[in-house]
Amino acid sequence: MVEVDPNKTLGIIANPLSSRDVRRVVSSATTITAVERANILERILLVLGGLGLKRVMMMPDRSGLCAQLLRNLRSRARVSGSPLPGVEFVDMDVSSSSLDSRRAAQRMREAGVNALVVLGGDGTHRDVASASGDIPIACISTGTNNAFPAFHEATTVGMALGVALSRQHAGFAVIEPNKRIVVRRGEEMLDRALVDVAVTREQWIGSRAVWDPASLAQVFLAFCEPSALGMSSIGSACDLVARQDSRGLAVELHPMQAAPTIEGDRNTRPPINGTAPARIAAVPLTPGRLFAVGIARSWTLELNQSHCINYRGGVLALDGEREIECRADAEYSVCLDFDGPKTLNIPLTMQAASEGRIFSTQPADTLLEASALQ
Amino acid sequence: MTSLTAEELKTAYRQMRTIRDFEERVHDEFAKGDIPGFVHLYAGEEASAVGICTHLEDQDRIASTHRGHGHCIAKGVDPIGMMAEIYGRETGTCKGKGGSMHIADLDRGMLGANGIVGGGPPLICGVGLYHRMRKTRGVGVTFFGDGGSNQGTTLESMNLATVWELPVIFVVENNGYAESTSSEWSVSCDSYVDRAAGFGMPGVTVDGMDFFAVYEAAGEAIERARNGGGPTLLEVKLNRFFGHFEGDAQTYRSKDEVKMLRENRDCLKIFRAKVTQAGLLSDADLDAIDTEVAALIDDAVKQAEGAPFPSEDALLTDVYVSYM
């Protein structure tokens, strides 16, 4: 039976700000409330408390998430007496910005946290990955356009984390490396993306989200899966690249005057320069909306090779959020490598746990006999 | 993709600068004891009022709060009349009988500052109903704070606006303090977007220190309302540079907090840095506006100080409205 090593610590970084941006107005994006986020964390901690976890470090916030979780845990302890780990908060200033996730990840790494659970979207996971080093991350999507984290039921995430933090069964945990795309200005590293870097014609960071295909010039992708939303979906219209493939993809978009939406034809306008794009693909850039995107060409992004961005000015969007306002007089480049964060593959870990019967208390053959008798 | 012309950028900066200078000056003059009544200053929050009101036309209405000077200026109310109003002079926007918390200018679509916390949302539902029934494409915007967000009137209005699909925008200007109480202590589940979701209304949180973030998000919400898409809640996270009211000793926050905010989280400084770095405007363009605004505010104070008080026989006029 899986037993969590009592000396191990779980870190929690739950971004209270994810799924709060303008895509709730311009499309029908999800809102996962703070109450639901606290509920997700409660389920994870109930499972892990039962498996013997004693200590949790958590990022503090000023949006009511931690307060809600503590209320839930107090109430749960009073009502059921379930064993629960102690929750400590990282001693840090709260800026209520993406800086918090970066800072918390750094502090947790310094404190020797053994595994992380992250609630957020691609942006939050990027922030955590900037400082998480080799700590395995269990990723849960609570953001908007998520290509990097997936939706998982918290209970089984708790079980998979239990395996990763266990005394004797940690070898069953499936921990994978990930790619990332490093963005540089000249030689200076500015930031890194986990899924995509988009070169936009926008003038400023503004409300951060990117939802207008007419603003896109180029997209660089670490991977593109057919079921993902956002920039990744532009890549999937050209070629599929798996997370573990040793390559990425670059796509150059056709400068259409204004991209028509597929929903209706009221915005349809001709291409700006009269030449047709190689292809117009219908892609889900934001939740609930298919946009027409003109694709000029695509090519393979080789690992560890710097690629110059041949668009001057504009704003670079990392994992779907405008982050870098480019100076017209500077050279920017991207480079794909495999130095992204380490992630806990929840389905594969649960599969290994199932095959190894490590959540069973009886010897495997006894269980088999019992089921055969029924 | 949103973009603004150089002239539009200058107008936005001029309005933000006017609000800032107006408030800094009221702060100084209030300390001298020449201004009657209470004043609540908007300095630090300018990007919210201007980022939102830049999208509005005269037929669009706004309902404000006790901290209303910024909303007034952003909606086009004359700062000279406003200053006279705050001084309680006959030449004021409301003939000197309203003061800071009751400045209203219906011709500009400004329904009034409001001394009642949570007083704006019910008013704006009336505006929304008018525009919806008359099919004008007009919208209503109501501002309230994190304190006002807990009022029953606000929550009832959000419900009404959703079921009637009214063209209104609820703007929570979240400066983190309801008077002196931090929202951490006073707001359960203090993500306002979550509250919007509870009513089935989209909600968006934006950085209120960045004019462009507010401008873009507000533009989408207002356009949605004009097109019949119904209400939106906009949470603008911002900071106030002064106390809750003038005279507030601010024992609930450290002196360093305001110093840090003025250095690092000043929406005017952030605006200047962005537009000059992007080559959209030059420092000289912005300096010229600073000079022009400083003169305007000087003039406003001089005119206010020189204007007469309302006469005693005006005491009972403008109290009731005859609809006949």
XYZ file of C-alpha atoms in Angstrom, chain A:
374
model
C 0.000 0.000 0.000
C 1.249 3.463 -0.870
C 2.421 5.365 2.191
C 3.673 8.915 1.905
C 7.084 9.479 3.438
C 6.335 11.646 6.510
C 9.514 13.645 5.867
C 8.348 14.799 2.445
C 6.687 18.112 1.715
C 4.160 19.034 -0.948
C 4.164 22.557 -2.338
C 0.930 24.178 -3.588
C 0.877 27.047 -6.029
C -2.694 27.907 -6.896
C -3.001 31.074 -8.899
C -6.107 32.971 -7.820
C -5.784 35.206 -10.893
C -5.993 32.615 -13.659
C -9.229 32.492 -15.677
C -9.978 36.128 -14.945
C -9.034 37.867 -18.183
C -10.998 39.513 -20.974
C -11.600 36.219 -22.774
C -14.656 35.825 -20.541
C -16.136 38.751 -22.484
C -14.809 38.152 -25.992
C -15.438 34.415 -25.833
C -17.110 31.984 -23.486
C -14.095 31.121 -21.373
C -14.331 29.183 -18.118
C -14.486 30.820 -14.724
C -13.286 28.460 -12.032
C -14.170 30.228 -8.818
C -11.907 30.552 -5.786
C -14.386 28.351 -3.937
C -13.952 25.597 -6.535
C -10.165 25.974 -6.483
C -10.189 25.591 -2.704
C -12.398 22.554 -3.146
C -9.919 20.999 -5.606
C -7.084 21.525 -3.115
C -9.167 20.152 -0.274
C -9.750 16.924 -2.218
C -6.022 16.555 -2.917
C -5.135 17.136 0.732
C -7.801 14.755 2.007
C -6.355 11.959 -0.133
C -2.759 12.773 0.738
C -3.575 13.208 4.448
C -5.067 9.732 4.377
C -1.886 8.393 2.746
C 0.237 9.943 5.496
C 1.366 13.366 4.181
C 2.256 15.625 7.124
C 3.483 18.876 5.649
C 2.310 21.264 2.951
C 3.760 24.610 1.920
C 1.404 26.936 0.108
C 1.673 30.223 -1.742
C -0.266 32.955 0.102
C -2.754 35.127 -1.780
C -5.050 38.073 -1.237
C -7.966 36.785 -3.219
C -9.640 34.643 -0.634
C -8.338 31.297 -1.937
C -6.123 30.393 1.035
C -8.745 31.697 3.452
C -11.383 29.527 1.784
C -9.133 26.442 1.887
C -8.396 26.937 5.600
C -12.123 27.308 6.333
C -12.792 24.097 4.389
C -10.038 22.173 6.186
C -11.121 23.381 9.643
C -14.685 22.428 8.918
C -13.659 19.036 7.495
C -11.459 18.279 10.511
C -14.283 19.182 12.934
C -16.889 17.140 11.115
C -15.030 14.009 10.082
C -11.758 14.000 11.971
C -9.966 12.989 8.737
C -6.169 13.120 8.997
C -4.956 16.266 7.255
C -1.472 17.621 6.657
C -0.420 20.870 8.316
C -0.500 23.795 5.873
C 2.243 26.431 6.156
C 2.305 29.560 4.044
C 5.414 30.792 2.295
C 6.611 33.939 4.040
C 6.588 36.366 1.108
C 5.093 39.647 -0.037
C 1.952 39.176 -2.099
C 1.883 41.293 -5.251
C -1.282 39.734 -6.710
C 0.566 39.360 -9.997
C 2.360 36.578 -11.826
C 5.419 37.448 -9.753
C 3.850 35.622 -6.805
C 3.943 32.242 -8.554
C 7.582 32.758 -9.540
C 8.576 33.879 -6.062
C 6.700 31.045 -4.344
C 8.275 28.426 -6.629
C 11.720 29.817 -5.844
C 11.100 29.752 -2.079
C 9.677 26.242 -2.196
C 12.643 24.990 -4.143
C 14.980 26.541 -1.578
C 12.929 24.937 1.204
C 13.415 21.506 -0.404
C 9.809 20.803 -1.371
C 9.576 17.317 -2.925
C 6.666 17.777 -5.321
C 4.449 20.610 -6.474
C 0.827 20.807 -7.380
C -0.011 23.787 -9.559
C -3.486 25.125 -10.301
C -3.614 27.571 -13.162
C -3.325 27.903 -16.896
C -0.370 27.926 -19.250
C 0.743 31.276 -17.814
C 0.853 30.072 -14.208
C 2.715 26.931 -15.176
C 5.234 29.027 -17.072
C 5.773 31.177 -13.995
C 6.294 28.164 -11.744
C 8.571 26.476 -14.285
C 10.875 29.487 -14.193
C 12.010 28.424 -10.729
C 10.884 24.856 -10.067
C 14.082 23.148 -11.294
C 13.767 19.363 -11.095
C 10.823 19.282 -8.669
C 8.058 17.217 -10.288
C 4.868 19.192 -10.890
C 1.335 17.830 -10.911
C -0.427 20.226 -13.267
C -4.133 20.999 -13.015
C -5.799 23.311 -15.470
C -7.856 26.134 -13.994
C -6.924 28.751 -16.574
C -8.362 29.815 -19.926
C -6.621 28.380 -22.994
C -4.676 25.510 -21.592
C -2.356 23.506 -23.742
C 0.179 22.665 -21.038
C -1.892 21.534 -18.015
C -4.884 19.251 -18.493
C -8.108 18.913 -16.544
C -7.740 16.158 -13.946
C -9.926 15.051 -11.080
C -8.220 16.212 -7.896
C -8.749 12.924 -6.087
C -6.636 10.939 -8.533
C -4.092 13.762 -8.696
C -3.787 13.303 -4.916
C -3.253 9.561 -5.420
C -0.603 10.090 -8.119
C 1.178 12.602 -5.883
C 0.962 10.039 -3.087
C 2.878 7.633 -5.327
C 5.519 10.254 -6.164
C 5.964 11.114 -2.458
C 5.792 7.528 -1.169
C 8.476 5.693 0.767
C 8.578 2.530 -1.309
C 6.650 3.128 -4.508
C 8.063 6.383 -5.832
C 9.516 4.429 -8.768
C 5.977 3.970 -10.094
C 5.621 7.715 -10.627
C 6.005 8.687 -14.275
C 7.950 11.945 -14.357
C 8.630 13.508 -17.738
C 10.894 16.252 -19.062
C 9.372 19.079 -21.097
C 10.460 21.398 -23.820
C 10.460 25.156 -23.529
C 11.070 28.086 -25.849
C 13.584 30.604 -24.593
C 13.156 34.215 -25.741
C 16.254 36.399 -26.016
C 16.928 40.032 -26.826
C 20.428 39.943 -28.252
C 22.246 37.587 -25.874
C 20.027 38.399 -22.889
C 17.442 35.804 -21.890
C 14.131 37.560 -21.271
C 11.731 34.738 -20.505
C 10.651 31.267 -21.572
C 7.404 29.772 -22.798
C 6.189 26.231 -22.290
C 3.931 25.944 -25.319
C 4.152 28.921 -27.653
C 5.684 32.251 -28.473
C 3.538 34.411 -30.765
C 4.829 37.483 -32.556
C 1.944 39.971 -32.580
C 1.413 43.327 -34.264
C -0.107 44.695 -31.048
C 1.186 47.999 -29.683
C 1.139 47.142 -25.989
C 0.646 44.399 -23.448
C -2.745 45.841 -22.475
C -5.187 43.224 -21.272
C -2.628 40.504 -22.127
C -4.817 37.955 -23.869
C -4.462 37.411 -27.621
C -7.703 36.675 -29.404
C -7.526 38.561 -32.687
C -5.857 36.474 -35.415
C -5.314 39.633 -37.475
C -2.725 40.663 -34.891
C -0.588 37.532 -35.383
C 2.552 37.490 -37.529
C 4.392 34.313 -36.473
C 3.940 31.520 -33.958
C 6.669 29.279 -32.505
C 5.479 26.100 -30.841
C 7.160 23.608 -28.510
C 4.396 21.123 -29.257
C 0.944 21.118 -30.761
C -1.745 18.639 -29.909
C -4.958 18.457 -31.895
C -7.212 18.886 -28.866
C -5.560 22.072 -27.552
C -6.901 25.629 -27.828
C -4.964 28.805 -28.489
C -1.791 29.223 -30.550
C -1.204 25.506 -30.376
C -4.278 25.017 -32.545
C -2.658 27.044 -35.331
C 0.243 24.599 -35.258
C -2.072 21.591 -35.281
C -3.577 22.909 -38.495
C -0.128 22.413 -40.085
C 1.547 19.499 -38.322
C 1.273 17.599 -35.046
C 4.222 17.712 -32.671
C 4.135 15.613 -29.490
C 5.424 16.845 -26.139
C 8.263 14.337 -26.203
C 9.269 14.905 -29.861
C 12.763 16.382 -30.298
C 11.492 19.243 -32.439
C 9.006 22.077 -32.501
C 7.110 23.977 -35.166
C 7.125 27.504 -36.555
C 4.224 29.006 -38.495
C 4.147 32.212 -40.480
C 0.695 33.715 -40.788
C -0.709 35.463 -43.780
C -1.378 39.165 -43.153
C -5.118 39.147 -43.765
C -6.742 42.542 -43.276
C -9.155 41.260 -40.696
C -9.695 37.635 -40.044
C -13.236 36.534 -40.646
C -14.741 34.431 -37.930
C -16.220 31.146 -38.897
C -19.320 31.878 -36.814
C -20.705 34.247 -39.386
C -19.527 36.061 -42.448
C -20.125 39.625 -41.236
C -16.395 40.239 -40.786
C -15.169 38.607 -43.960
C -12.737 40.825 -45.830
C -10.218 40.134 -48.562
C -6.531 39.560 -47.848
C -4.565 42.769 -47.488
C -2.144 42.434 -50.386
C -4.288 40.584 -52.863
C -2.278 37.357 -52.728
C -4.114 34.518 -51.122
C -2.680 32.663 -48.143
C -1.540 29.107 -48.773
C -4.449 27.959 -46.663
C -7.152 29.334 -44.401
C -7.614 27.123 -41.376
C -10.446 27.213 -38.844
C -8.791 27.173 -35.441
C -10.125 27.422 -31.867
C -8.069 30.422 -30.705
C -10.346 31.077 -27.736
C -12.960 28.957 -25.963
C -16.108 28.496 -28.003
C -14.870 30.303 -31.117
C -13.373 29.131 -34.364
C -11.377 31.778 -36.190
C -10.181 31.781 -39.762
C -6.416 32.087 -39.846
C -4.420 32.529 -43.025
C -1.342 30.314 -43.021
C 1.563 31.318 -45.243
C 3.998 28.503 -44.391
C 5.277 26.332 -41.583
C 8.613 24.705 -40.847
C 10.320 22.568 -38.221
C 11.859 24.287 -35.252
C 15.032 22.350 -34.486
C 16.130 21.716 -30.922
C 18.853 23.998 -29.501
C 18.980 26.225 -32.568
C 18.422 29.914 -32.191
C 15.872 31.378 -34.571
C 15.765 35.086 -35.279
C 12.370 36.829 -35.185
C 12.146 38.768 -38.425
C 9.413 41.163 -37.342
C 10.375 44.544 -35.912
C 8.419 46.090 -33.037
C 5.200 44.493 -31.906
C 4.551 42.523 -28.754
C 5.597 38.944 -28.011
C 2.954 36.754 -26.424
C 4.175 33.817 -24.355
C 1.744 30.939 -23.873
C -1.087 33.110 -25.131
C -0.407 36.225 -23.055
C 1.244 39.395 -24.271
C 4.399 39.759 -22.194
C 7.194 41.559 -24.047
C 6.842 44.947 -25.776
C 9.612 44.784 -28.370
C 11.951 47.643 -29.095
C 12.178 48.391 -32.786
C 15.975 48.713 -32.572
C 16.698 45.313 -30.988
C 17.084 41.738 -32.265
C 14.868 39.109 -30.694
C 15.267 35.371 -31.055
C 13.724 32.140 -29.838
C 15.376 28.821 -29.076
C 13.688 25.491 -28.356
C 15.300 23.217 -25.767
C 14.380 20.372 -23.429
C 15.123 22.257 -20.193
C 11.480 22.862 -19.273
C 9.953 21.706 -15.987
C 9.572 18.090 -14.883
C 5.951 17.032 -14.778
C 4.124 14.151 -13.170
C 2.127 12.310 -15.819
C -1.084 11.608 -13.893
C -2.737 9.048 -16.243
C 0.510 7.075 -16.745
C 1.312 7.118 -13.027
C -2.180 5.869 -12.192
C -1.818 3.197 -14.874
C 1.481 2.048 -13.390
C -0.062 2.124 -9.912
C -2.953 0.048 -11.138
C -0.729 -2.497 -12.879
C 1.553 -2.690 -9.855
C -1.461 -2.878 -7.485
C 0.318 -0.551 -5.129
C -2.949 0.806 -3.719
C -3.864 -2.733 -2.604
C -3.400 -3.909 0.987
C -3.635 -7.634 0.201
C -1.172 -9.668 -1.840
C -2.077 -9.427 -5.490
C -2.886 -13.120 -5.981
C -5.315 -13.098 -3.030
C -7.196 -10.225 -4.632
C -7.317 -12.089 -7.916
C -8.716 -15.137 -6.231
C -11.327 -13.029 -4.453
C -12.469 -11.493 -7.727
C -12.504 -14.912 -9.424
C -14.817 -16.230 -6.696
C -17.374 -13.538 -7.367
